[in-house]
Backbone as a ProteinNet text record, in pm:
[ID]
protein_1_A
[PRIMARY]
XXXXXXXXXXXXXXXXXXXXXXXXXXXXXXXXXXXXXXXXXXXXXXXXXXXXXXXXXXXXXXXXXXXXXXXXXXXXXXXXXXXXXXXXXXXXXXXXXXXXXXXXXXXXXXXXXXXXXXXXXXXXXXXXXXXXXXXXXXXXXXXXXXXXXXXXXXXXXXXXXXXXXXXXXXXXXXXXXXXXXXXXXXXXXXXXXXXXXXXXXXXXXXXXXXXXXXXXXXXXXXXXXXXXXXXXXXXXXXXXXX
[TERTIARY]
-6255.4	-6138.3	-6175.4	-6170.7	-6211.1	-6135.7	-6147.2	-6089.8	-5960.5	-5927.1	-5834.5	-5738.4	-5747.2	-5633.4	-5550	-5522.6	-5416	-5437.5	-5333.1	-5418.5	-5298.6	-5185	-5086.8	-5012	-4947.5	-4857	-4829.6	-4705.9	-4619.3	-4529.4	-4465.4	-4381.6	-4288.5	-4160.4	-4015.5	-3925	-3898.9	-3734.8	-3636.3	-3544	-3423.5	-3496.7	-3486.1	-3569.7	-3664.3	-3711.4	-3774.2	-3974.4	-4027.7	-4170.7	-4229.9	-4279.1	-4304.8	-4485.1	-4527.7	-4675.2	-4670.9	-4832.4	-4890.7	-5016.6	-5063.3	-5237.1	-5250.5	-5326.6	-5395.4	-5520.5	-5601.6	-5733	-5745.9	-5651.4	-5611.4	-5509.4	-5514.1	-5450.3	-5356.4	-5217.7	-5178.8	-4992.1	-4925	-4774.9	-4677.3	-4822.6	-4763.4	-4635.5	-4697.6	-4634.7	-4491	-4448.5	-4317.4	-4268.5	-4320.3	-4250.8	-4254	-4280.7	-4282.4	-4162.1	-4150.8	-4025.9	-3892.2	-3910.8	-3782.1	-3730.7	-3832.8	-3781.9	-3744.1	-3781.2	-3732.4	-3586.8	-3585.7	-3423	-3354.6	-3384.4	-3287.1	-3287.4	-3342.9	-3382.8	-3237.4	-3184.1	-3085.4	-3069.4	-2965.1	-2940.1	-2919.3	-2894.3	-2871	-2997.3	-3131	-3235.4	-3327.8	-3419.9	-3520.3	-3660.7	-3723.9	-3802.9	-3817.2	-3888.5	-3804.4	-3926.2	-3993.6	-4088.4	-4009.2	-4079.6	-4079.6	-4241.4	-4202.1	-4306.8	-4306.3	-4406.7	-4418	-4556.9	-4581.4	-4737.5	-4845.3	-4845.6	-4941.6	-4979.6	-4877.2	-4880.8	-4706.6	-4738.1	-4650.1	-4598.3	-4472	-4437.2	-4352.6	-4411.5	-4390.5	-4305.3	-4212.7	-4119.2	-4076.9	-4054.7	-4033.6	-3964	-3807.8	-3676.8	-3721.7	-3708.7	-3706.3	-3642.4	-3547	-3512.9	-3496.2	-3467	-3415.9	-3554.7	-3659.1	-3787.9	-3805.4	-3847.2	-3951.3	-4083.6	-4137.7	-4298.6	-4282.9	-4390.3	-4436.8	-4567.2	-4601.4	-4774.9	-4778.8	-4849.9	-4819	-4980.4	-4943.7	-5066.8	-5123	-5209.6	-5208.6	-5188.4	-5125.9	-5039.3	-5161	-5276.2	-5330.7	-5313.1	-5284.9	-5341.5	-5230.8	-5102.6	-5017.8	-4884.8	-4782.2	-4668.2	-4738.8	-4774.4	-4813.9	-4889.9	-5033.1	-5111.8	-5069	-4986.5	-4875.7	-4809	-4736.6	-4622.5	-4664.1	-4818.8	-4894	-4903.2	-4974.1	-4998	-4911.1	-4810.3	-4645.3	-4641.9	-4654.2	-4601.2	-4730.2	-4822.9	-4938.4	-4934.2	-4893.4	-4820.5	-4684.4	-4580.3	-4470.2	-4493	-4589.4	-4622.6	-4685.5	-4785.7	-4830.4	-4752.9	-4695.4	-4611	-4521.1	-4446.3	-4358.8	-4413.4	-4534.2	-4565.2	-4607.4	-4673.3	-4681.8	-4558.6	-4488.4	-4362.6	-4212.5	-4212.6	-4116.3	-3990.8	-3889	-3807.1	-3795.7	-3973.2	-4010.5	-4004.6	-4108	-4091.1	-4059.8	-4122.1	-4092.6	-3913	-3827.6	-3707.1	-3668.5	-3727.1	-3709	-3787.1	-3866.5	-3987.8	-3950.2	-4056.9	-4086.3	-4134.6	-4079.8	-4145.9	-4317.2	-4358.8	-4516.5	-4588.9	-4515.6	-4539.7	-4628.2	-4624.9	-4739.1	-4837.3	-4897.6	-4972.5	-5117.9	-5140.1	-5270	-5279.9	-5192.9	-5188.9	-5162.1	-5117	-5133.4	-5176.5	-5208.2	-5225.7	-5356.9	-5515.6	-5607.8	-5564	-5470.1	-5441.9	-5371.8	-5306.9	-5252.8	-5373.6	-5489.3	-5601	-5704	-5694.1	-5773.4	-5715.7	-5577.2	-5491.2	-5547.8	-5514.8	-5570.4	-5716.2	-5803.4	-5943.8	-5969.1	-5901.6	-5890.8	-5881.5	-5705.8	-5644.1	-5722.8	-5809	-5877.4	-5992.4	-6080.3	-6199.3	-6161.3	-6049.4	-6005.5	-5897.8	-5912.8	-5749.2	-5751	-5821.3	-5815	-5730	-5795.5	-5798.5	-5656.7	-5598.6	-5486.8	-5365.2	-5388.1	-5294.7	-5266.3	-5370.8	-5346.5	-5293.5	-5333.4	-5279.7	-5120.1	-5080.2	-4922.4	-4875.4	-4921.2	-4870.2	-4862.6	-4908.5	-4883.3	-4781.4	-4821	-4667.3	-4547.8	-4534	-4435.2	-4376.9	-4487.8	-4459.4	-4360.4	-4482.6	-4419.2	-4288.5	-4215.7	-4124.9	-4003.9	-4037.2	-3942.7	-3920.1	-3988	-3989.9	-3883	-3926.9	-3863.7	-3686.2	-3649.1	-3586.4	-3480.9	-3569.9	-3481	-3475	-3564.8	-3521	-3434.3	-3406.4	-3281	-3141.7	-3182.2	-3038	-3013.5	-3109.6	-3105.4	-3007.3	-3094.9	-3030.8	-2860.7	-2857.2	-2762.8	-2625.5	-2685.1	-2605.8	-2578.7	-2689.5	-2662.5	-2535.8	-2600.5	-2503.8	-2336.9	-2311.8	-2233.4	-2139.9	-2255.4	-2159	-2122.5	-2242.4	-2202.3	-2049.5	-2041.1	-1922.4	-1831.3	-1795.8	-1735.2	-1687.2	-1837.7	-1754.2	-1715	-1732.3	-1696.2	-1569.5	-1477.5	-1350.4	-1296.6	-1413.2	-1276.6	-1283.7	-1395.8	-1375.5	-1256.5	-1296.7	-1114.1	-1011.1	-1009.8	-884.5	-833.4	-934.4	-939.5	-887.6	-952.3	-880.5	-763.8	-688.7	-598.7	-455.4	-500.9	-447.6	-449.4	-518.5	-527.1	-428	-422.8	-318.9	-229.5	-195.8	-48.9	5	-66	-73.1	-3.8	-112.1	-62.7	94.5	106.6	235.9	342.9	324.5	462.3	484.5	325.7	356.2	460.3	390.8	484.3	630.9	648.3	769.3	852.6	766.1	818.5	895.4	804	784.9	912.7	934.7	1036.7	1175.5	1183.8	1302.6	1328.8	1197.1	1296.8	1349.4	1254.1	1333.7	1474.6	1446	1627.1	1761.5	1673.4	1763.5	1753.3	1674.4	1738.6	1793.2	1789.1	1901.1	2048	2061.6	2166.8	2213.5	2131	2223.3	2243.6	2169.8	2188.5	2341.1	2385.9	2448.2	2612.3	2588.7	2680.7	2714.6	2586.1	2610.9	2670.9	2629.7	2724.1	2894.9	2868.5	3017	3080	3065.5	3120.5	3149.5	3015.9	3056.7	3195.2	3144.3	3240.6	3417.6	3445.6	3549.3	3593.7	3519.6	3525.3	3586.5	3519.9	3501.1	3670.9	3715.1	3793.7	3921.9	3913.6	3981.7	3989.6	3912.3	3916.3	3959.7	3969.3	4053.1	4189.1	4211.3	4370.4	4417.2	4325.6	4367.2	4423.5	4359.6	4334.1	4462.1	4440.8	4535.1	4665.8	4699.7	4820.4	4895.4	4743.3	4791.3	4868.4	4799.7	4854.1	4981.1	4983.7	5142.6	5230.5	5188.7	5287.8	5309.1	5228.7	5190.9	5296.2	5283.5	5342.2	5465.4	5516.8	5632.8	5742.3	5672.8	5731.1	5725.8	5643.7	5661.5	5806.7	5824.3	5886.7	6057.4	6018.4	6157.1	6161	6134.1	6107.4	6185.9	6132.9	6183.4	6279.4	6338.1	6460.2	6591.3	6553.5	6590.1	6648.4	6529.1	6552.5	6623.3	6609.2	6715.7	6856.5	6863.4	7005.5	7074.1	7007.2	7084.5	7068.4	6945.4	7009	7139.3	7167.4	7277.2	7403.8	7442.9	7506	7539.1	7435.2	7450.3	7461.1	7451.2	7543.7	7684.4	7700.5	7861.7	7919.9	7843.4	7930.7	7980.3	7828.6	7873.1	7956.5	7935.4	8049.4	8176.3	8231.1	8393.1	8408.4	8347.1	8364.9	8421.3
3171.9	3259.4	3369.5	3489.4	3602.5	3636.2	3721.7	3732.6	3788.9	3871.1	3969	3864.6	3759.7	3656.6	3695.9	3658.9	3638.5	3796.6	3875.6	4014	4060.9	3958.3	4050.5	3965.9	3917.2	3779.1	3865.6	3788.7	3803.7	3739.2	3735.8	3658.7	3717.6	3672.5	3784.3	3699.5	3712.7	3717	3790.5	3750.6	3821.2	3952.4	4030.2	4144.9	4227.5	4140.1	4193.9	4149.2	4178	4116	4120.9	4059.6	3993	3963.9	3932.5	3910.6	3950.6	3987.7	4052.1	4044.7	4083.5	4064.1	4129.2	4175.3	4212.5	4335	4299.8	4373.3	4461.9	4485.8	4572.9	4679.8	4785.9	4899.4	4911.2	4929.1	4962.7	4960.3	4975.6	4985.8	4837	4774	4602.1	4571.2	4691.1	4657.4	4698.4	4758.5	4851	4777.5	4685.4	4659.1	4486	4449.8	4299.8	4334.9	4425.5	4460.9	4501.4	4531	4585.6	4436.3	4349.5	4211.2	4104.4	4168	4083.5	4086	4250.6	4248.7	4219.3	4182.6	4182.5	4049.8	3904.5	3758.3	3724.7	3655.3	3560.7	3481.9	3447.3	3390.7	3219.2	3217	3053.7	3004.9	3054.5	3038.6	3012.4	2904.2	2913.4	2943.6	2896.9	2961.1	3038.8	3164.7	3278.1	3357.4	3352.6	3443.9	3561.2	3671	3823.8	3813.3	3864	3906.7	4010.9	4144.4	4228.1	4311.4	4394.4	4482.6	4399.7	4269.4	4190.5	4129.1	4123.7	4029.4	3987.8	3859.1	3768.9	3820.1	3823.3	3832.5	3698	3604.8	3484	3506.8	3407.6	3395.9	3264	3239.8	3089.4	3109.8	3063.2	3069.8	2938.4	2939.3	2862.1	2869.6	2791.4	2801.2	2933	3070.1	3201.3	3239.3	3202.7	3263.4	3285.7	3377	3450.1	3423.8	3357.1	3349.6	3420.4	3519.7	3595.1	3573.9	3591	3598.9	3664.3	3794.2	3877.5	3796	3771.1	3718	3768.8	3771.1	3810.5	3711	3755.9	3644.5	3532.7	3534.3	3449.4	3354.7	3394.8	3271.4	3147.8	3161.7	3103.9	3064.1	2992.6	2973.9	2822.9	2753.3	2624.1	2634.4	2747	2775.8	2845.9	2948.8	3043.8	3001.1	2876.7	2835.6	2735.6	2690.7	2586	2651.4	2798.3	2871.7	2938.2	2942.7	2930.3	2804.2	2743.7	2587.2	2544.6	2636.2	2622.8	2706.6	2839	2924.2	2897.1	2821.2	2814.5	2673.7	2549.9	2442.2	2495	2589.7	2628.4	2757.8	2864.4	2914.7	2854	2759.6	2675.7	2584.7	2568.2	2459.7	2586.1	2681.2	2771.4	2817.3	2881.1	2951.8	2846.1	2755.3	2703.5	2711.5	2764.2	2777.4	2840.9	2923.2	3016.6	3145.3	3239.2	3410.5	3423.3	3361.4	3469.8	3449.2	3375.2	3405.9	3583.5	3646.2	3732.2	3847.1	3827.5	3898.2	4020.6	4148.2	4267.4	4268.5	4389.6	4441.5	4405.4	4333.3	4336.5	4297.7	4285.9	4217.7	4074.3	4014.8	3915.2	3906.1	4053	4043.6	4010	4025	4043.8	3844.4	3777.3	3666	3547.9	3604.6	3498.9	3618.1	3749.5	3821	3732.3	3688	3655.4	3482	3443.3	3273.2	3274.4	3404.3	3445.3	3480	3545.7	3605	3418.2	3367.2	3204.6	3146.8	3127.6	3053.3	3104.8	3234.8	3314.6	3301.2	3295.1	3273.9	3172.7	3047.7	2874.7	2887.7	2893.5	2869.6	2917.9	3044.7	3144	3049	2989.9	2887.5	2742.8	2657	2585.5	2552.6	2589.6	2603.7	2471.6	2427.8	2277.2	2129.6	2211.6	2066.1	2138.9	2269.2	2295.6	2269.8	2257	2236.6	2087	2002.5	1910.2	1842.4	1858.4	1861.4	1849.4	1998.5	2024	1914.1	1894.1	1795.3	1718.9	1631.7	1476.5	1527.4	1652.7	1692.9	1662.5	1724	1720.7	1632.7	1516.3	1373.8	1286.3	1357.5	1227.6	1316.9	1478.7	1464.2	1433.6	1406	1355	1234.6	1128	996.1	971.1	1102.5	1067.5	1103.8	1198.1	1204.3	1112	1096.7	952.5	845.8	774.6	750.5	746.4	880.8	933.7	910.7	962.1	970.4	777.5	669.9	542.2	462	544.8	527.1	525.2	709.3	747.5	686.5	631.1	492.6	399.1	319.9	195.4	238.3	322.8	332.7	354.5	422.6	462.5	327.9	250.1	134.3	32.1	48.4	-45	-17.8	126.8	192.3	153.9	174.8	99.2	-76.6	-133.9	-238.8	-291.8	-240.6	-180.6	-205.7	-80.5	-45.5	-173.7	-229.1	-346.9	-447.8	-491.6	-592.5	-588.7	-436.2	-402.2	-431.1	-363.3	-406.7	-579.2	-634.8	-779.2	-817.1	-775.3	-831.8	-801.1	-659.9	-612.7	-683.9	-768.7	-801	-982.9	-1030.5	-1108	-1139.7	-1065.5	-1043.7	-1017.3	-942.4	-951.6	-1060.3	-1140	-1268	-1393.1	-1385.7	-1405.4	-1386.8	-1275.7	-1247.2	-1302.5	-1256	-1343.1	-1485.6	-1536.7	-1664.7	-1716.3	-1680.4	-1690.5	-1649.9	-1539	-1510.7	-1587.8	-1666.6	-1754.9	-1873.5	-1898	-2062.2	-1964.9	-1905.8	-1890.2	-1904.4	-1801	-1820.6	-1944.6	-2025.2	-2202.1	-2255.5	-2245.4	-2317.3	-2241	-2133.3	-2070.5	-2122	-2127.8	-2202.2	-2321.5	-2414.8	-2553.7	-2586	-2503.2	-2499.4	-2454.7	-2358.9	-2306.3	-2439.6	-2531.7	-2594	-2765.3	-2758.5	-2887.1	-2836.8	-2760.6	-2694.6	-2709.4	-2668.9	-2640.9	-2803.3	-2873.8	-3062	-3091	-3081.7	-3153.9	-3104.2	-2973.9	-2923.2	-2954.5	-3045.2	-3072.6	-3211.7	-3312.1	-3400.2	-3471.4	-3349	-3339.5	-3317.5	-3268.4	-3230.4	-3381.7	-3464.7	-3534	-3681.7	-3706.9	-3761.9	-3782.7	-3638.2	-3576.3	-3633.3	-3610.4	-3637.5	-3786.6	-3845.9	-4010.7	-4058.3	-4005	-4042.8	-4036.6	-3894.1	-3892.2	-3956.2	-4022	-4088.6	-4206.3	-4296	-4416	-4412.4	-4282.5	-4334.8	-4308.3	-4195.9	-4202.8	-4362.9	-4412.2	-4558.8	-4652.7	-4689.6	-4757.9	-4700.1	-4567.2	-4555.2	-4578.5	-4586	-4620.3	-4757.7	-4845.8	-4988.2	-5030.9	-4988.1	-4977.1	-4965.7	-4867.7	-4763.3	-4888	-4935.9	-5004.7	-5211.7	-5177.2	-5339.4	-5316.7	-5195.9	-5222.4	-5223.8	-5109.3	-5150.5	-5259.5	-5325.3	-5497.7	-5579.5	-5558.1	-5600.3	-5560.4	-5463.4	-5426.5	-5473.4	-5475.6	-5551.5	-5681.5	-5779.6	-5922.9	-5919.7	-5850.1	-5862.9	-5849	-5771.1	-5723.7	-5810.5	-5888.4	-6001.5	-6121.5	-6144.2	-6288.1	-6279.6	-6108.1	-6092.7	-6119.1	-6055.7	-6092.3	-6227.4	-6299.5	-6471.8	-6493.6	-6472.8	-6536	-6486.7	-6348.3	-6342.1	-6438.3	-6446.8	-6515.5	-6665.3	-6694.3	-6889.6	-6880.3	-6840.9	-6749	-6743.5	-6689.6	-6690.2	-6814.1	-6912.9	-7027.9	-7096.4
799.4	780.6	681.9	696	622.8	453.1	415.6	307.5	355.7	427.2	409.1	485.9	499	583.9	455.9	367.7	248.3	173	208.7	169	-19	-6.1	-105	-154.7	-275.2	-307.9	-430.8	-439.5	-577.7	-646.2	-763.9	-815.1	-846.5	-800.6	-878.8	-891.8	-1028.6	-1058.5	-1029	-932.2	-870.3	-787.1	-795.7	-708.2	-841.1	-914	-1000.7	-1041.7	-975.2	-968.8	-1075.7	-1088.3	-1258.6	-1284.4	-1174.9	-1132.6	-1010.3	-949.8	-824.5	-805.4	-724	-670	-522	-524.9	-396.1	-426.5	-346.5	-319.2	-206.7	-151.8	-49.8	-8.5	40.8	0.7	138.9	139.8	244.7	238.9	339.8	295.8	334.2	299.8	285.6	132	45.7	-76.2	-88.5	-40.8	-26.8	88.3	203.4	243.9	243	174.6	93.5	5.6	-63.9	-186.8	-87.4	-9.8	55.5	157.2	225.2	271	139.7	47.2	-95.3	-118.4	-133	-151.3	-46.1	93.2	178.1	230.8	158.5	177.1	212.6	286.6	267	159.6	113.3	3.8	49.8	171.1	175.5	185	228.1	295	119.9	161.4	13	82.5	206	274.5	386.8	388.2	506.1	535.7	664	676.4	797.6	768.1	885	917.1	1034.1	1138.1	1173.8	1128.4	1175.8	1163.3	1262.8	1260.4	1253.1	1314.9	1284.5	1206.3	1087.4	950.3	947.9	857.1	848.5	680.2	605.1	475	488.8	397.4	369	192.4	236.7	67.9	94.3	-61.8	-98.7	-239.8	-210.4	-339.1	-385.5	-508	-623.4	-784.4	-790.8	-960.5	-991	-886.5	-978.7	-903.4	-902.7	-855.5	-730.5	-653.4	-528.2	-543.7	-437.3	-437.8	-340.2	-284.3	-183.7	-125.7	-17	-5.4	168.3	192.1	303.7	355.7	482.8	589.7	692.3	758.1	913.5	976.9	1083.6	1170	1262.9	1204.5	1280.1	1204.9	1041.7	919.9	983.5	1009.6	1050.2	915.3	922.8	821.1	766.2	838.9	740.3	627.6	632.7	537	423	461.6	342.2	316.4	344.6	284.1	188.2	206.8	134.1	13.8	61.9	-83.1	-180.2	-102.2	-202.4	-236.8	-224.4	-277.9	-429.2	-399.5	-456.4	-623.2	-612.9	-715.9	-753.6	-678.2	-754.6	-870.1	-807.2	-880.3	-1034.3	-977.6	-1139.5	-1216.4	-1110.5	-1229.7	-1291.4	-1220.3	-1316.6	-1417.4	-1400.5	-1536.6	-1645.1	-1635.7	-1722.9	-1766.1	-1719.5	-1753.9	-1698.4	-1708.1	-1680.7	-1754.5	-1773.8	-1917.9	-1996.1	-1993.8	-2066.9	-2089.4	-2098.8	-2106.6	-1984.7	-1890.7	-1722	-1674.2	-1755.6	-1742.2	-1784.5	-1912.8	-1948.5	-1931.3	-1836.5	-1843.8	-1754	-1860.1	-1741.7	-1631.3	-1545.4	-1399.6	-1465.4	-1382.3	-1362.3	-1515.9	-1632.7	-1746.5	-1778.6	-1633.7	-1646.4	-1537.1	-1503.2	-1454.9	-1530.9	-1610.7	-1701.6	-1699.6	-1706.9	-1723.9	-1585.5	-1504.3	-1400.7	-1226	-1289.1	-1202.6	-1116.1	-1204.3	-1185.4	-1100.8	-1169.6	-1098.3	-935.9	-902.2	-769.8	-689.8	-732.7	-682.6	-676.6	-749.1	-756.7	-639.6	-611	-539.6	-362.4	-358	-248.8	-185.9	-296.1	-211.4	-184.2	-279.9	-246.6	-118.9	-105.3	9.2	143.3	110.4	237.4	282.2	136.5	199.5	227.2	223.7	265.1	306.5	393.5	472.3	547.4	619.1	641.8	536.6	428.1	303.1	248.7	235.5	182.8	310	372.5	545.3	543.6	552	494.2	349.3	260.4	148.9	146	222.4	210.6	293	433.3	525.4	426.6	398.4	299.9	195.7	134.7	-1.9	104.7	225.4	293.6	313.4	381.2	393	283.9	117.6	72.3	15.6	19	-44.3	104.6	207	317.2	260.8	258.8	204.9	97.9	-61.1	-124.7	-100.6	-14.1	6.4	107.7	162.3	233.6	131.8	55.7	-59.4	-142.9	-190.9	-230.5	-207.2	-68.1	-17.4	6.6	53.4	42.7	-72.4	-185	-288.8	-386.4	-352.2	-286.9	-200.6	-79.4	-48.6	-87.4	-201.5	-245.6	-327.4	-440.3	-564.2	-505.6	-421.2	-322.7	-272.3	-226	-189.3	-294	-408.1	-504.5	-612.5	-563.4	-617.2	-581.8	-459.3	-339.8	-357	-410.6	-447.5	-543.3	-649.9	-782	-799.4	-717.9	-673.9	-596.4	-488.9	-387	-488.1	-624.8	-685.2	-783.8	-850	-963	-888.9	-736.7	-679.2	-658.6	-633.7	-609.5	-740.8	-820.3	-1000.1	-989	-982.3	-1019.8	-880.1	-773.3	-689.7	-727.4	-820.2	-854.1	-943	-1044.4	-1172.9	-1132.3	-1058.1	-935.3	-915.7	-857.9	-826.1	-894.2	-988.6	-1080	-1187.4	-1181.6	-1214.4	-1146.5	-1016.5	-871.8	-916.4	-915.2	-961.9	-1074.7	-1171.5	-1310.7	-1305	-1246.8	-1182.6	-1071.1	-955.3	-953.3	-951	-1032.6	-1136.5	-1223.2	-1332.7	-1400.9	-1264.6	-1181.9	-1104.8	-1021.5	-997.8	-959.6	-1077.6	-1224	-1319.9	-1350.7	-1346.2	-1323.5	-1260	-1094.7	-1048.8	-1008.3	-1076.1	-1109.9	-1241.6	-1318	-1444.7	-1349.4	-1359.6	-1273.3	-1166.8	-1108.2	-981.8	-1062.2	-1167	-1246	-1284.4	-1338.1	-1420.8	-1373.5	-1220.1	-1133.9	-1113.9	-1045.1	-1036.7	-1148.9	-1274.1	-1385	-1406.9	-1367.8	-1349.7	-1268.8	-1148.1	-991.6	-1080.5	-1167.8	-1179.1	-1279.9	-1359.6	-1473.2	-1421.4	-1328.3	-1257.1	-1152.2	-1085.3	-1020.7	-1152.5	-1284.1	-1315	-1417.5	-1381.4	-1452.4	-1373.2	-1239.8	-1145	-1106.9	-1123.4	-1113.5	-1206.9	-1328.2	-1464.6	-1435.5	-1400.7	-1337.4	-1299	-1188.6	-1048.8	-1147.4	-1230.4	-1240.2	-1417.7	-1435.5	-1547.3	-1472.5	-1388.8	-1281.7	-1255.8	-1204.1	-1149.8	-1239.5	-1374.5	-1436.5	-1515.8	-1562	-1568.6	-1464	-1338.1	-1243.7	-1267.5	-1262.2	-1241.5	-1350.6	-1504	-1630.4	-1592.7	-1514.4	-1503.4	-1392.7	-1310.4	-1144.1	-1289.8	-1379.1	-1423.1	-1522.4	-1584.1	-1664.6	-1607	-1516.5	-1424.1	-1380.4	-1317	-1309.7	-1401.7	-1478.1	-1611.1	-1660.7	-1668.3	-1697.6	-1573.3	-1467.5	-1355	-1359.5	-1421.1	-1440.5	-1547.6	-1647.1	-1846.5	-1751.9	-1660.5	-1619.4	-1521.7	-1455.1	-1378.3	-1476.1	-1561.1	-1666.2	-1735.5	-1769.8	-1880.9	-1794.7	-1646.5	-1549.1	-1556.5	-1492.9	-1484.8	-1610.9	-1744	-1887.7	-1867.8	-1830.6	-1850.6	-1778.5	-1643.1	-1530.7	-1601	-1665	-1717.6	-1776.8	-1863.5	-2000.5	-1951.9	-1856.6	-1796.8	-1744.2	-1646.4	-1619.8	-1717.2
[MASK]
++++++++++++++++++++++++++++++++++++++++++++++++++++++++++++++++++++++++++++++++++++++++++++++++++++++++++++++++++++++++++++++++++++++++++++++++++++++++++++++++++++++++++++++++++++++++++++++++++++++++++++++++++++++++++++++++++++++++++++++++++

């Protein structure tokens, strides 16, 4: 693969390029800056195709990686070598000055590591093609992973919630109970209450009955008796006149 496969790359903050490289002269540069400003915003990797070269970009964290190709190099190899400059500009500048940094202000400093990255990538494009395949691999993995994960915590949340509810349906439960248990002893106070009052009334009433009786009994002897005083006194008068 020749040199001029990877002919132009850059680094920008917002539409602002911050680092650059290329060894080649042509109106790749003006029009790498003009597909910059006009990237989609939902999109983090986005290549154009045109005149026989590819302009490859790759969004990251506020950052633009760029790298202009000829369309034979293909998107797997440029997108490797974006993946290749955003890994090390971010460990250099991660957090750092290139948040604040001038138009083209770090070129003197990672201008030469964009130009390293480029001739890598140009003499091994096999071992960098591969390379990315497996990055790819394993961040699919971790992402299913993730999202695995994701699920557990998800369901453990889930049962989290059906176990509070289970408590809180428990203590419910609980409560009815006690509630309950207080309202039978309620109302077997209440029907004891009512029985002793039925009995108390009955008991009340059989007294009646029975003291009724013997004043009668009293009442029917003493007339009796006044009965018999009144025919003995009779039969004395009677002897008495004889």
């Amino acid at each position: 693969m020749g040199q001029e496969s990877l002919i132009y790359s850059f680094v920008a903050r917002g539409t602002v390029i911050v680092a650059e490289h290329t060894d080649f002269g042509g109106n790749f540069v003006e029009v790498a800056l003009q597909c910059l400003q006009r990237l989609p915003a939902t999109n983090t990797k986005f290549t154009y195709n045109t005149d026989g070269h590819t302009f490859n970009y790759l969004t990251h964290d506020g950052f633009t990686y760029c790298v202009v190709a000829v369309e034979s190099v293909g998107r797997q190899l440029a997108m490797a070598f974006l993946e290749r400059i955003k890994e090390d500009f971010t460990k250099r500048y991660g957090g750092g000055k290139a948040t604040t940094a001038a138009a083209k202000s770090l070129n003197k400093e990672f201008g030469p590591k964009l130009k390293e990255h480029m001739q890598y990538c140009v003499e091994h494009p096999e071992e960098v093609s591969k390379l990315a395949k497996v990055k790819a691999q394993v961040s699919e993995v971790q992402e299913v992973m993730r999202a695995n994960i994701d699920q557990v915590l998800d369901r453990q949340v889930k049962i989290d919630v059906l176990v509070g509810q289970t408590e809180d349906l428990r203590n419910q439960a609980g409560v009815f109970r006690r509630q309950g248990d207080q309202l039978r002893r309620k109302m077997w106070y209440q029907n004891m209450k009512i029985k002793l009052i039925v009995l108390s009334i009955l008991i009340v009433f059989i007294l009646i009955i029975v003291l009724s009786g013997k004043i009668a009994k009293n009442w029917v002897r003493g007339w009796k008796m006044n009965n018999v005083r009144h025919a003995l006194a009779q039969w004395q008068i009677s002897i008495s006149a004889c």
